[in-house]
Structure formats: C-alpha cells, structure tokens
mmCIF file of N, CA, C and O in Angstrom:
data_model
loop_
_atom_site.group_PDB
_atom_site.id
_atom_site.type_symbol
_atom_site.label_atom_id
_atom_site.label_comp_id
_atom_site.label_asym_id
_atom_site.label_seq_id
_atom_site.Cartn_x
_atom_site.Cartn_y
_atom_site.Cartn_z
ATOM 1 N N GLU A 1 110.835 76.163 125.398
ATOM 2 C CA GLU A 1 111.688 77.094 126.123
ATOM 3 C C GLU A 1 111.130 78.506 125.972
ATOM 4 O O GLU A 1 111.124 79.078 124.897
ATOM 5 N N GLY A 2 110.595 79.074 127.024
ATOM 6 C CA GLY A 2 110.146 80.459 126.993
ATOM 7 C C GLY A 2 108.756 80.627 126.411
ATOM 8 O O GLY A 2 108.042 79.671 126.150
ATOM 9 N N LEU A 3 108.376 81.884 126.193
ATOM 10 C CA LEU A 3 107.060 82.249 125.686
ATOM 11 C C LEU A 3 107.193 82.793 124.266
ATOM 12 O O LEU A 3 107.098 83.989 124.041
ATOM 13 N N ALA A 4 107.435 81.934 123.302
ATOM 14 C CA ALA A 4 107.739 82.370 121.940
ATOM 15 C C ALA A 4 106.644 83.232 121.332
ATOM 16 O O ALA A 4 106.916 84.281 120.766
ATOM 17 N N ALA A 5 105.383 82.822 121.414
ATOM 18 C CA ALA A 5 104.303 83.574 120.772
ATOM 19 C C ALA A 5 104.150 84.956 121.387
ATOM 20 O O ALA A 5 103.977 85.945 120.687
ATOM 21 N N GLU A 6 104.227 85.056 122.700
ATOM 22 C CA GLU A 6 104.091 86.348 123.366
ATOM 23 C C GLU A 6 105.304 87.238 123.102
ATOM 24 O O GLU A 6 105.177 88.442 122.916
ATOM 25 N N ALA A 7 106.477 86.661 123.062
ATOM 26 C CA ALA A 7 107.700 87.438 122.841
ATOM 27 C C ALA A 7 107.711 88.088 121.466
ATOM 28 O O ALA A 7 108.275 89.161 121.292
ATOM 29 N N GLN A 8 107.071 87.471 120.488
ATOM 30 C CA GLN A 8 107.061 88.041 119.148
ATOM 31 C C GLN A 8 106.208 89.291 119.036
ATOM 32 O O GLN A 8 106.301 90.018 118.066
ATOM 33 N N SER A 9 105.388 89.566 120.028
ATOM 34 C CA SER A 9 104.618 90.811 120.022
ATOM 35 C C SER A 9 105.345 91.908 120.795
ATOM 36 O O SER A 9 104.861 93.024 120.888
ATOM 37 N N LEU A 10 106.516 91.571 121.354
ATOM 38 C CA LEU A 10 107.318 92.546 122.087
ATOM 39 C C LEU A 10 108.468 93.039 121.224
ATOM 40 O O LEU A 10 109.069 92.272 120.485
ATOM 41 N N TRP A 11 108.751 94.322 121.320
ATOM 42 C CA TRP A 11 109.823 94.939 120.538
ATOM 43 C C TRP A 11 110.714 95.749 121.474
ATOM 44 O O TRP A 11 110.237 96.384 122.410
ATOM 45 N N LEU A 12 112.009 95.745 121.206
ATOM 46 C CA LEU A 12 112.963 96.564 121.927
ATOM 47 C C LEU A 12 113.271 97.766 121.053
ATOM 48 O O LEU A 12 113.634 97.607 119.886
ATOM 49 N N GLY A 13 113.105 98.950 121.584
ATOM 50 C CA GLY A 13 113.362 100.170 120.822
ATOM 51 C C GLY A 13 114.585 100.889 121.351
ATOM 52 O O GLY A 13 114.734 101.093 122.548
ATOM 53 N N LEU A 14 115.479 101.254 120.440
ATOM 54 C CA LEU A 14 116.656 102.048 120.774
ATOM 55 C C LEU A 14 116.591 103.328 119.956
ATOM 56 O O LEU A 14 116.348 103.292 118.751
ATOM 57 N N PRO A 15 116.793 104.482 120.597
ATOM 58 C CA PRO A 15 116.691 105.743 119.857
ATOM 59 C C PRO A 15 117.824 105.892 118.848
ATOM 60 O O PRO A 15 118.951 105.480 119.104
ATOM 61 N N ARG A 16 117.500 106.457 117.704
ATOM 62 C CA ARG A 16 118.518 106.783 116.697
ATOM 63 C C ARG A 16 118.855 108.257 116.854
ATOM 64 O O ARG A 16 118.063 109.039 117.328
ATOM 65 N N GLY A 17 120.020 108.622 116.431
ATOM 66 C CA GLY A 17 120.416 110.020 116.503
ATOM 67 C C GLY A 17 121.383 110.269 117.641
ATOM 68 O O GLY A 17 121.704 109.372 118.412
ATOM 69 N N PRO A 18 121.847 111.511 117.750
ATOM 70 C CA PRO A 18 122.831 111.860 118.773
ATOM 71 C C PRO A 18 122.285 111.632 120.186
ATOM 72 O O PRO A 18 121.121 111.911 120.469
ATOM 73 N N ALA A 19 123.136 111.121 121.074
ATOM 74 C CA ALA A 19 122.724 110.813 122.444
ATOM 75 C C ALA A 19 122.206 112.051 123.159
ATOM 76 O O ALA A 19 121.227 111.987 123.892
ATOM 77 N N ARG A 20 122.837 113.181 122.954
ATOM 78 C CA ARG A 20 122.414 114.412 123.635
ATOM 79 C C ARG A 20 120.983 114.775 123.242
ATOM 80 O O ARG A 20 120.160 115.127 124.072
ATOM 81 N N ALA A 21 120.678 114.684 121.961
ATOM 82 C CA ALA A 21 119.335 115.045 121.486
ATOM 83 C C ALA A 21 118.289 114.077 122.028
ATOM 84 O O ALA A 21 117.195 114.489 122.415
ATOM 85 N N THR A 22 118.610 112.789 122.068
ATOM 86 C CA THR A 22 117.619 111.806 122.528
ATOM 87 C C THR A 22 117.375 111.917 124.029
ATOM 88 O O THR A 22 116.283 111.644 124.497
ATOM 89 N N ARG A 23 118.372 112.320 124.803
ATOM 90 C CA ARG A 23 118.175 112.475 126.247
ATOM 91 C C ARG A 23 117.255 113.646 126.558
ATOM 92 O O ARG A 23 116.594 113.667 127.580
ATOM 93 N N GLN A 24 117.199 114.636 125.682
ATOM 94 C CA GLN A 24 116.376 115.822 125.921
ATOM 95 C C GLN A 24 114.928 115.624 125.480
ATOM 96 O O GLN A 24 114.090 116.465 125.751
ATOM 97 N N GLN A 25 114.634 114.529 124.800
ATOM 98 C CA GLN A 25 113.282 114.272 124.306
ATOM 99 C C GLN A 25 112.498 113.430 125.311
ATOM 100 O O GLN A 25 113.058 112.682 126.101
ATOM 101 N N ALA A 26 111.195 113.566 125.246
ATOM 102 C CA ALA A 26 110.310 112.735 126.067
ATOM 103 C C ALA A 26 110.365 111.291 125.555
ATOM 104 O O ALA A 26 110.656 111.064 124.379
ATOM 105 N N PRO A 27 110.102 110.311 126.409
ATOM 106 C CA PRO A 27 110.094 108.909 125.969
ATOM 107 C C PRO A 27 109.138 108.690 124.807
ATOM 108 O O PRO A 27 108.031 109.206 124.791
ATOM 109 N N GLY A 28 109.586 107.920 123.822
ATOM 110 C CA GLY A 28 108.750 107.589 122.674
ATOM 111 C C GLY A 28 108.831 108.574 121.528
ATOM 112 O O GLY A 28 108.351 108.313 120.444
ATOM 113 N N ILE A 29 109.453 109.739 121.747
ATOM 114 C CA ILE A 29 109.560 110.765 120.709
ATOM 115 C C ILE A 29 110.826 110.503 119.890
ATOM 116 O O ILE A 29 111.830 110.054 120.406
ATOM 117 N N GLY A 30 110.765 110.821 118.617
ATOM 118 C CA GLY A 30 111.937 110.688 117.761
ATOM 119 C C GLY A 30 111.927 109.394 116.973
ATOM 120 O O GLY A 30 110.954 108.644 116.948
ATOM 121 N N GLU A 31 113.038 109.141 116.327
ATOM 122 C CA GLU A 31 113.181 107.947 115.493
ATOM 123 C C GLU A 31 113.768 106.817 116.323
ATOM 124 O O GLU A 31 114.758 107.002 117.022
ATOM 125 N N TRP A 32 113.144 105.650 116.236
ATOM 126 C CA TRP A 32 113.567 104.496 117.020
ATOM 127 C C TRP A 32 113.929 103.342 116.103
ATOM 128 O O TRP A 32 113.252 103.091 115.117
ATOM 129 N N ALA A 33 114.999 102.647 116.440
ATOM 130 C CA ALA A 33 115.328 101.385 115.779
ATOM 131 C C ALA A 33 114.602 100.307 116.572
ATOM 132 O O ALA A 33 114.763 100.211 117.787
ATOM 133 N N LEU A 34 113.764 99.535 115.910
ATOM 134 C CA LEU A 34 112.965 98.520 116.592
ATOM 135 C C LEU A 34 113.496 97.131 116.267
ATOM 136 O O LEU A 34 113.784 96.807 115.118
ATOM 137 N N TYR A 35 113.608 96.322 117.305
ATOM 138 C CA TYR A 35 114.088 94.951 117.170
ATOM 139 C C TYR A 35 113.043 94.026 117.772
ATOM 140 O O TYR A 35 112.686 94.151 118.941
ATOM 141 N N ARG A 36 112.564 93.112 116.957
ATOM 142 C CA ARG A 36 111.482 92.212 117.381
ATOM 143 C C ARG A 36 112.006 91.123 118.306
ATOM 144 O O ARG A 36 113.089 90.579 118.106
ATOM 145 N N GLY A 37 111.203 90.820 119.310
ATOM 146 C CA GLY A 37 111.558 89.748 120.234
ATOM 147 C C GLY A 37 111.404 88.389 119.585
ATOM 148 O O GLY A 37 110.550 88.180 118.737
ATOM 149 N N SER A 38 112.250 87.476 120.001
ATOM 150 C CA SER A 38 112.195 86.115 119.502
ATOM 151 C C SER A 38 111.570 85.195 120.544
ATOM 152 O O SER A 38 110.660 84.432 120.264
ATOM 153 N N ARG A 39 112.073 85.310 121.781
ATOM 154 C CA ARG A 39 111.533 84.487 122.856
ATOM 155 C C ARG A 39 112.014 85.018 124.204
ATOM 156 O O ARG A 39 112.959 85.794 124.284
ATOM 157 N N VAL A 40 111.341 84.589 125.216
ATOM 158 C CA VAL A 40 111.743 84.861 126.584
ATOM 159 C C VAL A 40 112.150 83.520 127.167
ATOM 160 O O VAL A 40 111.372 82.569 127.153
ATOM 161 N N THR A 41 113.388 83.437 127.655
ATOM 162 C CA THR A 41 113.866 82.164 128.191
ATOM 163 C C THR A 41 113.258 81.903 129.565
ATOM 164 O O THR A 41 112.682 82.799 130.178
ATOM 165 N N VAL A 42 113.410 80.700 130.033
ATOM 166 C CA VAL A 42 112.903 80.311 131.340
ATOM 167 C C VAL A 42 113.538 81.181 132.425
ATOM 168 O O VAL A 42 112.906 81.523 133.416
ATOM 169 N N GLU A 43 114.788 81.593 132.217
ATOM 170 C CA GLU A 43 115.482 82.451 133.185
ATOM 171 C C GLU A 43 114.984 83.884 133.148
ATOM 172 O O GLU A 43 115.331 84.686 133.996
ATOM 173 N N GLY A 44 114.223 84.246 132.108
ATOM 174 C CA GLY A 44 113.693 85.604 132.005
ATOM 175 C C GLY A 44 114.434 86.495 131.037
ATOM 176 O O GLY A 44 114.135 87.681 130.925
ATOM 177 N N SER A 45 115.408 85.974 130.307
ATOM 178 C CA SER A 45 116.130 86.778 129.311
ATOM 179 C C SER A 45 115.245 86.989 128.089
ATOM 180 O O SER A 45 114.552 86.076 127.641
ATOM 181 N N PHE A 46 115.297 88.186 127.548
ATOM 182 C CA PHE A 46 114.516 88.549 126.364
ATOM 183 C C PHE A 46 115.456 88.493 125.169
ATOM 184 O O PHE A 46 116.380 89.290 125.056
ATOM 185 N N LEU A 47 115.251 87.526 124.282
ATOM 186 C CA LEU A 47 116.111 87.342 123.116
ATOM 187 C C LEU A 47 115.466 87.974 121.896
ATOM 188 O O LEU A 47 114.253 87.924 121.722
ATOM 189 N N LEU A 48 116.307 88.562 121.041
ATOM 190 C CA LEU A 48 115.829 89.253 119.851
ATOM 191 C C LEU A 48 115.953 88.386 118.620
ATOM 192 O O LEU A 48 116.809 87.512 118.541
ATOM 193 N N GLU A 49 115.101 88.668 117.611
ATOM 194 C CA GLU A 49 115.219 88.027 116.302
ATOM 195 C C GLU A 49 116.409 88.626 115.577
ATOM 196 O O GLU A 49 116.662 89.825 115.669
ATOM 197 N N GLY A 50 117.114 87.831 114.819
ATOM 198 C CA GLY A 50 118.195 88.341 113.987
ATOM 199 C C GLY A 50 119.384 88.838 114.788
ATOM 200 O O GLY A 50 119.523 88.561 115.973
ATOM 201 N N PRO A 51 120.235 89.612 114.131
ATOM 202 C CA PRO A 51 121.478 90.052 114.773
ATOM 203 C C PRO A 51 121.300 91.134 115.829
ATOM 204 O O PRO A 51 122.198 91.374 116.628
ATOM 205 N N GLY A 52 120.153 91.817 115.850
ATOM 206 C CA GLY A 52 119.904 92.833 116.871
ATOM 207 C C GLY A 52 120.714 94.103 116.665
ATOM 208 O O GLY A 52 121.277 94.346 115.596
ATOM 209 N N PRO A 53 120.801 94.926 117.705
ATOM 210 C CA PRO A 53 121.453 96.231 117.581
ATOM 211 C C PRO A 53 122.954 96.149 117.319
ATOM 212 O O PRO A 53 123.537 97.075 116.781
ATOM 213 N N GLY A 54 123.582 95.047 117.693
ATOM 214 C CA GLY A 54 125.019 94.894 117.455
ATOM 215 C C GLY A 54 125.382 94.982 115.980
ATOM 216 O O GLY A 54 126.483 95.414 115.624
ATOM 217 N N ALA A 55 124.464 94.604 115.098
ATOM 218 C CA ALA A 55 124.719 94.667 113.653
ATOM 219 C C ALA A 55 124.882 96.100 113.168
ATOM 220 O O ALA A 55 125.507 96.351 112.148
ATOM 221 N N GLU A 56 124.326 97.058 113.918
ATOM 222 C CA GLU A 56 124.435 98.468 113.554
ATOM 223 C C GLU A 56 125.497 99.188 114.386
ATOM 224 O O GLU A 56 125.584 100.405 114.371
ATOM 225 N N GLY A 57 126.273 98.422 115.149
ATOM 226 C CA GLY A 57 127.312 99.026 115.972
ATOM 227 C C GLY A 57 126.788 99.661 117.241
ATOM 228 O O GLY A 57 127.484 100.421 117.894
ATOM 229 N N ILE A 58 125.561 99.340 117.627
ATOM 230 C CA ILE A 58 124.981 99.908 118.852
ATOM 231 C C ILE A 58 125.296 98.965 120.006
ATOM 232 O O ILE A 58 125.055 97.770 119.926
ATOM 233 N N GLY A 59 125.836 99.517 121.068
ATOM 234 C CA GLY A 59 126.139 98.722 122.250
ATOM 235 C C GLY A 59 127.493 98.055 122.219
ATOM 236 O O GLY A 59 127.861 97.359 123.142
ATOM 237 N N ASP A 60 128.272 98.271 121.154
ATOM 238 C CA ASP A 60 129.594 97.677 121.049
ATOM 239 C C ASP A 60 130.623 98.794 121.014
ATOM 240 O O ASP A 60 130.902 99.365 119.964
ATOM 241 N N ALA A 61 131.179 99.132 122.161
ATOM 242 C CA ALA A 61 132.145 100.235 122.243
ATOM 243 C C ALA A 61 133.423 99.919 121.484
ATOM 244 O O ALA A 61 134.165 100.823 121.115
ATOM 245 N N ALA A 62 133.691 98.636 121.231
ATOM 246 C CA ALA A 62 134.905 98.261 120.512
ATOM 247 C C ALA A 62 134.793 98.551 119.018
ATOM 248 O O ALA A 62 135.797 98.673 118.324
ATOM 249 N N THR A 63 133.573 98.663 118.525
ATOM 250 C CA THR A 63 133.356 98.935 117.105
ATOM 251 C C THR A 63 133.699 100.394 116.810
ATOM 252 O O THR A 63 133.361 101.277 117.586
ATOM 253 N N LEU A 64 134.348 100.643 115.692
ATOM 254 C CA LEU A 64 134.679 102.008 115.302
ATOM 255 C C LEU A 64 133.387 102.794 115.141
ATOM 256 O O LEU A 64 132.511 102.427 114.376
ATOM 257 N N GLY A 65 133.232 103.843 115.902
ATOM 258 C CA GLY A 65 132.013 104.638 115.835
ATOM 259 C C GLY A 65 130.856 104.004 116.578
ATOM 260 O O GLY A 65 129.726 104.466 116.482
ATOM 261 N N GLY A 66 131.130 102.951 117.324
ATOM 262 C CA GLY A 66 130.067 102.282 118.074
ATOM 263 C C GLY A 66 129.496 103.199 119.139
ATOM 264 O O GLY A 66 130.174 104.070 119.663
ATOM 265 N N ARG A 67 128.219 103.024 119.447
ATOM 266 C CA ARG A 67 127.547 103.871 120.443
ATOM 267 C C ARG A 67 127.081 103.021 121.606
ATOM 268 O O ARG A 67 126.620 101.906 121.425
ATOM 269 N N ALA A 68 127.195 103.590 122.776
ATOM 270 C CA ALA A 68 126.680 102.904 123.969
ATOM 271 C C ALA A 68 125.162 102.996 123.984
ATOM 272 O O ALA A 68 124.576 103.933 123.448
ATOM 273 N N ILE A 69 124.529 102.030 124.606
ATOM 274 C CA ILE A 69 123.069 102.060 124.769
ATOM 275 C C ILE A 69 122.775 102.862 126.025
ATOM 276 O O ILE A 69 123.152 102.463 127.124
ATOM 277 N N ASN A 70 122.144 104.018 125.850
ATOM 278 C CA ASN A 70 121.851 104.862 127.008
ATOM 279 C C ASN A 70 120.359 104.998 127.273
ATOM 280 O O ASN A 70 119.962 105.596 128.259
ATOM 281 N N ARG A 71 119.558 104.450 126.393
ATOM 282 C CA ARG A 71 118.105 104.549 126.572
ATOM 283 C C ARG A 71 117.448 103.395 125.813
ATOM 284 O O ARG A 71 117.773 103.130 124.669
ATOM 285 N N VAL A 72 116.524 102.739 126.455
ATOM 286 C CA VAL A 72 115.810 101.613 125.851
ATOM 287 C C VAL A 72 114.332 101.787 126.158
ATOM 288 O O VAL A 72 113.968 102.270 127.228
ATOM 289 N N GLN A 73 113.497 101.406 125.220
ATOM 290 C CA GLN A 73 112.061 101.461 125.460
ATOM 291 C C GLN A 73 111.431 100.192 124.910
ATOM 292 O O GLN A 73 111.822 99.704 123.853
ATOM 293 N N GLY A 74 110.461 99.683 125.635
ATOM 294 C CA GLY A 74 109.746 98.497 125.178
ATOM 295 C C GLY A 74 108.471 98.887 124.447
ATOM 296 O O GLY A 74 107.814 99.863 124.803
ATOM 297 N N PHE A 75 108.156 98.151 123.414
ATOM 298 C CA PHE A 75 106.936 98.358 122.643
ATOM 299 C C PHE A 75 106.235 97.008 122.533
ATOM 300 O O PHE A 75 106.871 95.966 122.523
ATOM 301 N N ARG A 76 104.930 97.033 122.416
ATOM 302 C CA ARG A 76 104.162 95.797 122.268
ATOM 303 C C ARG A 76 103.131 95.999 121.177
ATOM 304 O O ARG A 76 102.400 96.988 121.181
ATOM 305 N N THR A 77 103.070 95.071 120.252
ATOM 306 C CA THR A 77 102.062 95.145 119.202
ATOM 307 C C THR A 77 100.750 94.592 119.744
ATOM 308 O O THR A 77 100.734 93.664 120.548
ATOM 309 N N ALA A 78 99.683 95.201 119.311
ATOM 310 C CA ALA A 78 98.351 94.758 119.720
ATOM 311 C C ALA A 78 97.403 94.938 118.544
ATOM 312 O O ALA A 78 97.506 95.901 117.801
ATOM 313 N N VAL A 79 96.499 94.004 118.380
ATOM 314 C CA VAL A 79 95.520 94.065 117.297
ATOM 315 C C VAL A 79 94.456 95.096 117.657
ATOM 316 O O VAL A 79 93.934 95.103 118.771
ATOM 317 N N ASP A 80 94.179 95.990 116.707
ATOM 318 C CA ASP A 80 93.132 96.994 116.900
ATOM 319 C C ASP A 80 92.108 96.775 115.789
ATOM 320 O O ASP A 80 92.269 97.262 114.675
ATOM 321 N N HIS A 81 91.055 96.030 116.105
ATOM 322 C CA HIS A 81 90.060 95.660 115.089
ATOM 323 C C HIS A 81 89.266 96.861 114.582
ATOM 324 O O HIS A 81 88.735 96.823 113.485
ATOM 325 N N GLY A 82 89.179 97.927 115.347
ATOM 326 C CA GLY A 82 88.416 99.093 114.931
ATOM 327 C C GLY A 82 89.215 100.100 114.118
ATOM 328 O O GLY A 82 88.654 101.061 113.605
ATOM 329 N N ALA A 83 90.513 99.880 113.973
ATOM 330 C CA ALA A 83 91.369 100.861 113.298
ATOM 331 C C ALA A 83 90.981 101.059 111.831
ATOM 332 O O ALA A 83 90.968 102.188 111.341
ATOM 333 N N LEU A 84 90.658 99.992 111.127
ATOM 334 C CA LEU A 84 90.320 100.108 109.711
ATOM 335 C C LEU A 84 89.076 100.956 109.510
ATOM 336 O O LEU A 84 89.040 101.831 108.644
ATOM 337 N N GLY A 85 88.070 100.740 110.335
ATOM 338 C CA GLY A 85 86.850 101.540 110.231
ATOM 339 C C GLY A 85 87.094 103.008 110.528
ATOM 340 O O GLY A 85 86.574 103.891 109.844
ATOM 341 N N ARG A 86 87.912 103.303 111.546
ATOM 342 C CA ARG A 86 88.238 104.694 111.877
ATOM 343 C C ARG A 86 89.040 105.347 110.757
ATOM 344 O O ARG A 86 88.800 106.506 110.399
ATOM 345 N N LEU A 87 89.966 104.601 110.176
ATOM 346 C CA LEU A 87 90.768 105.133 109.080
ATOM 347 C C LEU A 87 89.891 105.439 107.868
ATOM 348 O O LEU A 87 90.024 106.494 107.239
ATOM 349 N N GLN A 88 88.966 104.561 107.561
ATOM 350 C CA GLN A 88 88.046 104.776 106.448
ATOM 351 C C GLN A 88 87.190 106.019 106.694
ATOM 352 O O GLN A 88 86.969 106.820 105.787
ATOM 353 N N LEU A 89 86.732 106.222 107.925
ATOM 354 C CA LEU A 89 85.935 107.389 108.281
ATOM 355 C C LEU A 89 86.736 108.681 108.110
ATOM 356 O O LEU A 89 86.230 109.669 107.564
ATOM 357 N N VAL A 90 87.990 108.669 108.528
ATOM 358 C CA VAL A 90 88.852 109.852 108.383
ATOM 359 C C VAL A 90 89.062 110.180 106.908
ATOM 360 O O VAL A 90 88.973 111.345 106.496
ATOM 361 N N TYR A 91 89.349 109.168 106.088
ATOM 362 C CA TYR A 91 89.543 109.412 104.656
ATOM 363 C C TYR A 91 88.273 109.958 104.007
ATOM 364 O O TYR A 91 88.328 110.842 103.154
ATOM 365 N N GLU A 92 87.121 109.428 104.404
ATOM 366 C CA GLU A 92 85.863 109.912 103.858
ATOM 367 C C GLU A 92 85.644 111.377 104.222
ATOM 368 O O GLU A 92 85.222 112.182 103.379
ATOM 369 N N MET A 93 85.952 111.751 105.457
ATOM 370 C CA MET A 93 85.806 113.149 105.877
ATOM 371 C C MET A 93 86.761 114.054 105.093
ATOM 372 O O MET A 93 86.380 115.148 104.673
ATOM 373 N N GLU A 94 87.989 113.592 104.865
ATOM 374 C CA GLU A 94 88.954 114.384 104.093
ATOM 375 C C GLU A 94 88.483 114.576 102.656
ATOM 376 O O GLU A 94 88.637 115.655 102.087
ATOM 377 N N ARG A 95 87.920 113.529 102.059
ATOM 378 C CA ARG A 95 87.401 113.647 100.687
ATOM 379 C C ARG A 95 86.264 114.662 100.629
ATOM 380 O O ARG A 95 86.195 115.490 99.722
ATOM 381 N N ARG A 96 85.366 114.620 101.596
ATOM 382 C CA ARG A 96 84.255 115.568 101.623
ATOM 383 C C ARG A 96 84.744 117.003 101.821
ATOM 384 O O ARG A 96 84.234 117.919 101.215
ATOM 385 N N MET A 97 85.727 117.190 102.672
ATOM 386 C CA MET A 97 86.296 118.526 102.923
ATOM 387 C C MET A 97 86.968 119.054 101.661
ATOM 388 O O MET A 97 86.851 120.233 101.325
ATOM 389 N N ALA A 98 87.676 118.160 100.930
ATOM 390 C CA ALA A 98 88.369 118.573 99.706
ATOM 391 C C ALA A 98 87.345 118.986 98.646
ATOM 392 O O ALA A 98 87.576 119.967 97.910
ATOM 393 N N ARG A 99 86.208 118.303 98.564
ATOM 394 C CA ARG A 99 85.165 118.677 97.603
ATOM 395 C C ARG A 99 84.528 120.001 97.966
ATOM 396 O O ARG A 99 84.150 120.780 97.097
ATOM 397 N N ALA A 100 84.380 120.254 99.271
ATOM 398 C CA ALA A 100 83.736 121.484 99.731
ATOM 399 C C ALA A 100 84.601 122.722 99.473
ATOM 400 O O ALA A 100 84.079 123.824 99.345
ATOM 401 N N GLU A 101 85.903 122.538 99.417
ATOM 402 C CA GLU A 101 86.814 123.671 99.189
ATOM 403 C C GLU A 101 86.782 124.015 97.748
ATOM 404 O O GLU A 101 86.839 124.855 97.112
#
C-alpha cells in the first residue's frame, strides 16, 4: 500500500511560534516542527509517522490553546556524498586561520 520507502524521505514542516510572526517570514525561515512521512496511500494521502502535529495541539481548535495550521512546507531528505569532504575542508581552513591569528 503506497510508496513507503519514498515517503520516509518526505517531511511535513509546520512553523513554530506566533502565527503573525511566521506569516511575515519568507518560506523556510524560522523554527519548524518536522514530522516524518510514513507512507503515501494509493489514494494519494500522505500519512505521518507517530502521532503527528495533533500531539502538540496543532490543528486541533478544540484543544485548549490549540493552533490552526496556517502554513505548511514540505521537506525531502537527500544523500549528499560530498558533504563530509566539504565539512572537513571548512574545519581545516578554520584551524589554519585560528593558528594564523
């Protein structure tokens, strides 16, 4: 049922913080609550792992202090094989700069 392996690389992001502040920010800026995908059903529904945002009172107006979902962003994890080498290069440059000072 669905695309389980692909769905696990997809994440649903909901902004944290006051709604007014998050609406004034560019997409992707600020603190985000991330919820990992579990699977995509044959009908196309995207299901989340675990209890999802409802566990934090997000999207449940009946919950005391619950907040409506007014902004959602999708994220996808991807393997970056060159990241470790670039990170090592940056650290090496920082060490050399610190010695030079």
